[in-house]
CSV table of C-alpha atoms in Angstrom, one decimal:
chain,number,residue,atom,x,y,z
A,1,UNK,CA,-1.6,-9.2,-16.4
A,2,UNK,CA,-0.7,-5.9,-16.2
A,3,UNK,CA,-2.3,-3.1,-18.1
A,4,UNK,CA,-0.5,-1.8,-21.2
A,5,UNK,CA,0.5,1.6,-19.9
A,6,UNK,CA,2.4,0.3,-16.7
A,7,UNK,CA,5.7,1.5,-17.0
A,8,UNK,CA,8.9,0.2,-15.1
A,9,UNK,CA,10.9,2.1,-12.5
A,10,UNK,CA,13.9,0.3,-13.1
A,11,UNK,CA,16.6,1.0,-15.8
A,12,UNK,CA,18.0,-2.1,-18.2
A,13,UNK,CA,21.2,-2.3,-15.7
A,14,UNK,CA,18.9,-2.9,-12.6
A,15,UNK,CA,16.5,-5.2,-14.2
A,16,UNK,CA,19.2,-7.4,-15.3
A,17,UNK,CA,21.0,-7.5,-12.0
A,18,UNK,CA,17.6,-8.3,-10.3
A,19,UNK,CA,16.9,-10.9,-12.9
A,20,UNK,CA,20.3,-12.2,-11.8
A,21,UNK,CA,19.5,-12.2,-8.0
A,22,UNK,CA,16.3,-14.0,-9.2
A,23,UNK,CA,18.0,-16.9,-10.8
A,24,UNK,CA,20.3,-17.1,-7.8
A,25,UNK,CA,17.0,-17.3,-5.4
A,26,UNK,CA,15.4,-20.2,-7.6
A,27,UNK,CA,18.7,-21.9,-7.6
A,28,UNK,CA,19.0,-21.8,-3.7
A,29,UNK,CA,15.5,-22.8,-3.8
A,30,UNK,CA,16.4,-25.7,-5.4
A,31,UNK,CA,19.1,-26.9,-3.7
A,32,UNK,CA,17.3,-26.7,-0.3
A,33,UNK,CA,14.1,-28.1,-1.5
A,34,UNK,CA,12.2,-25.0,-0.5
A,35,UNK,CA,9.0,-23.0,-2.3
A,36,UNK,CA,7.5,-19.7,-1.8
A,37,UNK,CA,4.1,-18.3,-1.6
A,38,UNK,CA,4.8,-17.5,-5.6
A,39,UNK,CA,5.5,-21.0,-6.4
A,40,UNK,CA,2.6,-22.5,-4.5
A,41,UNK,CA,0.2,-20.2,-6.2
A,42,UNK,CA,1.6,-21.3,-9.7
A,43,UNK,CA,1.3,-25.0,-8.7
A,44,UNK,CA,-2.2,-24.5,-7.7
A,45,UNK,CA,-2.6,-23.0,-11.3
A,46,UNK,CA,-1.2,-25.8,-13.1
A,47,UNK,CA,-2.9,-28.6,-10.9
A,48,UNK,CA,-6.4,-26.8,-11.7
A,49,UNK,CA,-5.7,-26.5,-15.3
A,50,UNK,CA,-4.5,-29.7,-15.8
A,51,UNK,CA,-6.9,-31.8,-13.1
A,52,UNK,CA,-9.5,-29.4,-13.0
A,53,UNK,CA,-11.5,-28.4,-9.9
A,54,UNK,CA,-14.1,-30.9,-8.3
A,55,UNK,CA,-15.4,-28.9,-5.3
A,56,UNK,CA,-18.2,-26.8,-4.7
A,57,UNK,CA,-18.7,-24.0,-7.1
A,58,UNK,CA,-19.1,-20.1,-5.7
A,59,UNK,CA,-21.8,-18.1,-6.9
A,60,UNK,CA,-20.2,-14.7,-5.9
A,61,UNK,CA,-16.9,-13.6,-4.6
A,62,UNK,CA,-16.7,-10.3,-2.6
A,63,UNK,CA,-13.1,-9.4,-2.0
A,64,UNK,CA,-12.0,-6.2,0.2
A,65,UNK,CA,-8.4,-5.2,0.9
A,66,UNK,CA,-7.9,-6.5,-2.5
A,67,UNK,CA,-4.7,-4.4,-3.3
A,68,UNK,CA,-3.0,-6.7,-0.8
A,69,UNK,CA,-3.2,-9.4,-3.5
A,70,UNK,CA,-1.1,-10.3,-6.6
A,71,UNK,CA,-2.8,-10.6,-10.1
A,72,UNK,CA,-1.9,-14.4,-10.1
A,73,UNK,CA,-3.6,-14.9,-6.5
A,74,UNK,CA,-6.8,-13.2,-7.9
A,75,UNK,CA,-6.6,-15.1,-11.0
A,76,UNK,CA,-7.3,-18.6,-9.3
A,77,UNK,CA,-10.9,-17.4,-8.4
A,78,UNK,CA,-11.9,-17.9,-12.0
A,79,UNK,CA,-11.4,-21.8,-11.5
A,80,UNK,CA,-14.0,-21.9,-8.5
A,81,UNK,CA,-16.7,-19.0,-9.6
A,82,UNK,CA,-19.5,-20.3,-11.8
A,83,UNK,CA,-20.3,-16.8,-12.6
A,84,UNK,CA,-17.5,-15.7,-14.5
A,85,UNK,CA,-18.9,-12.5,-16.3
A,86,UNK,CA,-20.6,-10.9,-13.1
A,87,UNK,CA,-19.5,-12.8,-9.8
A,88,UNK,CA,-16.8,-10.4,-8.5
A,89,UNK,CA,-17.0,-7.3,-6.8
A,90,UNK,CA,-13.4,-6.1,-5.5
A,91,UNK,CA,-12.9,-3.3,-2.9
A,92,UNK,CA,-9.5,-1.6,-2.2
A,93,UNK,CA,-7.3,1.2,-2.2
A,94,UNK,CA,-4.2,1.2,-4.3
A,95,UNK,CA,-2.5,3.9,-2.2
A,96,UNK,CA,-2.7,1.3,0.7
A,97,UNK,CA,-0.5,-1.3,-1.4
A,98,UNK,CA,2.5,-1.7,1.2
A,99,UNK,CA,2.4,-5.7,0.9
A,100,UNK,CA,6.1,-6.7,-0.5
A,101,UNK,CA,6.5,-7.6,-3.9
A,102,UNK,CA,3.3,-6.1,-5.0
A,103,UNK,CA,2.0,-3.1,-7.2
A,104,UNK,CA,-1.6,-2.9,-7.4
A,105,UNK,CA,-4.1,-0.5,-9.5
A,106,UNK,CA,-7.8,-1.6,-10.2
A,107,UNK,CA,-6.8,-0.8,-14.0
A,108,UNK,CA,-4.5,-4.1,-13.9
A,109,UNK,CA,-8.0,-6.1,-12.8
A,110,UNK,CA,-9.2,-4.7,-15.5
A,111,UNK,CA,-6.7,-5.9,-18.0
A,112,UNK,CA,-6.9,-9.4,-15.9
A,113,UNK,CA,-10.4,-10.0,-16.5
A,114,UNK,CA,-10.0,-9.3,-20.4
A,115,UNK,CA,-6.9,-11.6,-20.6
A,116,UNK,CA,-7.6,-14.3,-17.9
A,117,UNK,CA,-11.0,-14.5,-17.0
A,118,UNK,CA,-13.1,-13.3,-20.2
A,119,UNK,CA,-10.9,-14.5,-23.1
A,120,UNK,CA,-10.7,-18.1,-21.8
A,121,UNK,CA,-14.5,-17.9,-21.4
A,122,UNK,CA,-16.5,-19.8,-24.5
A,123,UNK,CA,-19.3,-17.2,-24.5
A,124,UNK,CA,-17.0,-14.2,-24.0
A,125,UNK,CA,-14.7,-15.6,-27.1
A,126,UNK,CA,-17.8,-15.7,-29.3
A,127,UNK,CA,-18.8,-12.4,-28.6
A,128,UNK,CA,-15.3,-11.1,-29.5
A,129,UNK,CA,-15.3,-13.0,-32.7
A,130,UNK,CA,-18.5,-11.1,-33.9
A,131,UNK,CA,-17.5,-7.8,-33.0
A,132,UNK,CA,-19.2,-7.5,-29.9
A,133,UNK,CA,-17.6,-5.9,-27.0
A,134,UNK,CA,-17.4,-7.4,-23.6
A,135,UNK,CA,-18.9,-5.4,-20.7
A,136,UNK,CA,-17.1,-4.4,-17.6
A,137,UNK,CA,-18.8,-2.8,-14.7
A,138,UNK,CA,-17.7,0.6,-14.0
A,139,UNK,CA,-15.5,1.2,-11.2
A,140,UNK,CA,-17.3,3.1,-8.3
A,141,UNK,CA,-15.4,5.4,-5.8
A,142,UNK,CA,-16.3,5.5,-2.3
A,143,UNK,CA,-15.4,9.0,-1.6
A,144,UNK,CA,-17.1,9.9,1.4
A,145,UNK,CA,-15.1,9.1,4.7
A,146,UNK,CA,-17.2,8.1,7.7
A,147,UNK,CA,-13.9,7.6,9.8
A,148,UNK,CA,-11.5,10.5,9.6
A,149,UNK,CA,-12.1,14.0,10.0
A,150,UNK,CA,-11.3,16.6,7.3
A,151,UNK,CA,-8.0,17.9,9.1
A,152,UNK,CA,-6.5,14.3,8.5
A,153,UNK,CA,-8.1,14.0,5.1
A,154,UNK,CA,-6.6,16.8,3.7
A,155,UNK,CA,-3.1,15.7,4.6
A,156,UNK,CA,-3.7,12.3,3.0
A,157,UNK,CA,-4.9,13.9,0.2
A,158,UNK,CA,-1.6,15.8,-0.1
A,159,UNK,CA,0.1,12.6,0.0
A,160,UNK,CA,-1.9,11.3,-3.0
A,161,UNK,CA,-1.0,14.5,-5.0
A,162,UNK,CA,2.7,13.5,-4.4
A,163,UNK,CA,1.7,10.1,-5.7
A,164,UNK,CA,-0.1,11.6,-8.9
A,165,UNK,CA,2.8,13.8,-9.5
A,166,UNK,CA,5.9,11.6,-9.3
A,167,UNK,CA,4.4,8.3,-10.3
A,168,UNK,CA,1.2,8.8,-12.2
A,169,UNK,CA,1.1,5.0,-13.5
A,170,UNK,CA,1.4,3.4,-10.1
A,171,UNK,CA,-1.9,4.2,-8.6
A,172,UNK,CA,-5.3,4.9,-9.7
A,173,UNK,CA,-6.3,8.8,-10.1
A,174,UNK,CA,-9.4,9.5,-7.7
A,175,UNK,CA,-11.3,12.0,-6.4
A,176,UNK,CA,-10.5,13.7,-3.0
A,177,UNK,CA,-12.4,12.1,0.1
A,178,UNK,CA,-14.6,14.1,2.1
A,179,UNK,CA,-15.4,14.0,5.7
A,180,UNK,CA,-18.5,14.7,7.9
A,181,UNK,CA,-16.2,16.3,10.9
A,182,UNK,CA,-13.9,19.2,10.7
A,183,UNK,CA,-10.7,18.7,12.2
A,184,UNK,CA,-6.9,20.0,12.7
A,185,UNK,CA,-4.1,18.8,11.0
A,186,UNK,CA,-2.0,16.4,12.4
A,187,UNK,CA,0.7,17.7,14.7
A,188,UNK,CA,4.6,17.2,14.2
A,189,UNK,CA,6.6,16.5,17.3
A,190,UNK,CA,10.3,17.6,17.1
A,191,UNK,CA,13.0,16.3,19.8
A,192,UNK,CA,17.0,16.0,19.7
A,193,UNK,CA,16.4,13.1,21.6
A,194,UNK,CA,14.1,10.0,20.5
A,195,UNK,CA,14.1,8.4,23.7
A,196,UNK,CA,13.5,11.4,25.8
A,197,UNK,CA,10.6,12.2,23.5
A,198,UNK,CA,8.9,9.0,23.7
A,199,UNK,CA,9.8,9.4,27.8
A,200,UNK,CA,8.1,13.1,27.7
A,201,UNK,CA,4.9,12.0,25.9
A,202,UNK,CA,4.3,9.2,28.4
A,203,UNK,CA,4.7,11.8,31.1
A,204,UNK,CA,8.1,11.5,33.4
A,205,UNK,CA,5.8,11.8,36.5
A,206,UNK,CA,4.7,8.2,37.9
A,207,UNK,CA,1.4,7.6,39.1
A,208,UNK,CA,0.8,6.5,42.6
A,209,UNK,CA,1.5,2.8,41.9
A,210,UNK,CA,5.1,3.7,40.2
A,211,UNK,CA,3.8,3.2,36.7
A,212,UNK,CA,4.4,5.8,33.4
A,213,UNK,CA,0.9,6.9,32.3
A,214,UNK,CA,0.4,4.9,29.0
A,215,UNK,CA,-1.8,5.0,26.3
A,216,UNK,CA,-5.4,3.8,26.0
A,217,UNK,CA,-6.8,0.9,24.0
A,218,UNK,CA,-7.8,3.0,21.3
A,219,UNK,CA,-4.4,4.4,20.7
A,220,UNK,CA,-1.1,2.9,19.1
A,221,UNK,CA,2.6,3.6,18.2
A,222,UNK,CA,3.4,3.1,14.7
A,223,UNK,CA,7.0,2.3,14.0
A,224,UNK,CA,8.7,1.2,10.4
A,225,UNK,CA,9.8,-2.1,11.3
A,226,UNK,CA,10.3,-4.7,13.8
A,227,UNK,CA,13.7,-3.5,15.0
A,228,UNK,CA,12.1,-0.2,15.8
A,229,UNK,CA,9.1,-1.9,17.3
A,230,UNK,CA,11.6,-3.9,19.8
A,231,UNK,CA,13.2,-0.3,20.7
A,232,UNK,CA,10.2,1.4,21.6
A,233,UNK,CA,8.7,-1.6,23.4
A,234,UNK,CA,11.8,-1.8,25.4
A,235,UNK,CA,11.3,1.9,26.6
A,236,UNK,CA,7.5,1.8,27.1
A,237,UNK,CA,7.0,-1.6,28.2
A,238,UNK,CA,3.3,-2.5,28.4
A,239,UNK,CA,2.3,1.4,28.9
A,240,UNK,CA,1.6,1.4,24.8
A,241,UNK,CA,0.6,-1.0,22.1
A,242,UNK,CA,3.5,-0.9,19.4
A,243,UNK,CA,2.6,-2.1,15.7
A,244,UNK,CA,4.7,-1.7,12.5
A,245,UNK,CA,2.8,0.1,9.5
A,246,UNK,CA,2.2,-3.5,8.0
A,247,UNK,CA,0.6,-4.9,11.1
A,248,UNK,CA,-1.9,-1.7,11.5
A,249,UNK,CA,-3.6,-2.6,8.3
A,250,UNK,CA,-7.4,-3.5,9.2
A,251,UNK,CA,-7.0,-1.6,12.4
A,252,UNK,CA,-8.4,1.5,13.4
A,253,UNK,CA,-7.7,3.9,16.4
A,254,UNK,CA,-8.5,7.2,17.8
A,255,UNK,CA,-5.4,8.4,18.0
A,256,UNK,CA,-1.7,7.5,16.5
A,257,UNK,CA,2.1,8.5,17.1
A,258,UNK,CA,4.1,7.8,14.0
A,259,UNK,CA,7.4,7.5,15.5
A,260,UNK,CA,10.7,8.5,13.5
A,261,UNK,CA,9.1,8.0,10.1
A,262,UNK,CA,11.3,10.5,8.2
A,263,UNK,CA,14.6,9.9,10.5
A,264,UNK,CA,14.6,5.9,9.8
A,265,UNK,CA,13.6,6.7,6.2
A,266,UNK,CA,16.1,4.5,3.5
A,267,UNK,CA,15.8,7.7,1.3
A,268,UNK,CA,17.5,9.9,3.6
A,269,UNK,CA,18.1,13.2,2.2
A,270,UNK,CA,16.5,12.3,-1.2
A,271,UNK,CA,13.2,13.4,0.5
A,272,UNK,CA,14.3,16.9,-0.9
A,273,UNK,CA,13.0,15.8,-4.3
A,274,UNK,CA,9.8,17.3,-3.0
A,275,UNK,CA,10.9,20.5,-3.4
A,276,UNK,CA,10.8,20.1,-7.1
A,277,UNK,CA,6.9,19.2,-6.7
A,278,UNK,CA,6.5,22.4,-4.2
A,279,UNK,CA,8.2,24.5,-7.2
A,280,UNK,CA,5.8,23.3,-9.9
A,281,UNK,CA,2.8,23.8,-7.9
A,282,UNK,CA,4.0,27.5,-7.1
A,283,UNK,CA,4.0,26.0,-2.9
A,284,UNK,CA,7.3,27.8,-2.8
A,285,UNK,CA,8.9,30.5,-5.1
A,286,UNK,CA,11.4,29.7,-7.7
A,287,UNK,CA,13.1,32.8,-6.7
A,288,UNK,CA,13.9,30.7,-3.1
A,289,UNK,CA,16.3,28.6,-5.0
A,290,UNK,CA,16.2,25.9,-2.5
A,291,UNK,CA,19.2,23.4,-3.4
A,292,UNK,CA,17.3,19.8,-4.4
A,293,UNK,CA,17.7,16.8,-7.1
A,294,UNK,CA,15.7,16.6,-9.9
A,295,UNK,CA,13.5,13.4,-9.9
A,296,UNK,CA,14.8,10.5,-11.5
A,297,UNK,CA,12.5,7.4,-11.1
A,298,UNK,CA,15.6,4.9,-11.3
A,299,UNK,CA,16.9,6.6,-8.5
A,300,UNK,CA,13.9,7.9,-6.2
A,301,UNK,CA,11.9,4.5,-6.8
A,302,UNK,CA,11.7,4.1,-2.7
A,303,UNK,CA,9.7,7.3,-2.7
A,304,UNK,CA,6.7,5.6,-4.0
A,305,UNK,CA,6.6,2.8,-1.3
A,306,UNK,CA,7.7,5.6,1.1
A,307,UNK,CA,4.5,7.6,0.3
A,308,UNK,CA,2.5,4.7,0.5
A,309,UNK,CA,3.3,3.9,3.7
A,310,UNK,CA,3.2,7.1,5.0
A,311,UNK,CA,-0.4,7.3,3.7
A,312,UNK,CA,-1.5,4.1,5.6
A,313,UNK,CA,0.1,5.4,8.8
A,314,UNK,CA,-2.1,8.5,8.6
A,315,UNK,CA,-5.3,6.9,7.6
A,316,UNK,CA,-5.6,4.7,10.3
A,317,UNK,CA,-6.3,7.4,13.0
A,318,UNK,CA,-9.6,9.0,13.4
A,319,UNK,CA,-8.9,12.0,15.6
A,320,UNK,CA,-5.1,13.0,15.7
């Protein structure tokens, strides 16, 4: 169901290894008589094909955050919509594809409509037989950002530029977003001791009630995973809202503190591959001779998800 131009980031050896893991996983599920979400979705497809759908049909579907769905999940909608040709409107941001197991582009939805929606529709098949092209609506980009100021948008666009450069087939190429309000770029805070940095941010001086000064309802600390979340909660208690990047999806905050994103990254020193982009775009001179590895898609495949997570964290704040 993917568009023809998609390229796997895995070499043959890694693909074989992953397939072996998949077979072991399937065997484990059979042994324990369990199922996962993919099994459930596939079972729904089988039941709807063999038994049909007897409930009320839906006229139109309007789906937001569509990048969090798999193609097989989206394909379920064809069974319950009476208006296959014009009954769907999808909205989303491919750069915010951080749900595990999902690699989304709007081009894939267009491919899905041809193969799984229109091709199975009798009227569309008749049109194809007579050489008539089935018309799909154009994609419209909402490039005016009403939430975030220009300083944050410029940083977000720099992350998109990295994704376009290293992973051109993984995200849709879009025009840069524009904002209505000017603002400064996000601030980078450095500290030799992470715990001291957190305590400094919240203020070592206590109020007359003996409590540390905390964040308000419009502020949040974003962390990479649940382990780091627990670590920060142990430090600040109820003085701040602490969420993982995945948990912040769909939420908006005035101020965001992104905690230790690069220090906890599984890429470790492989972030140096970004120097290749900086040289290509003349951000740094070739004469500086900064040592860095050449980009290898099979070795640096994690970079794509890391950049997408960073993009999500940055774009969920309105001010700083």
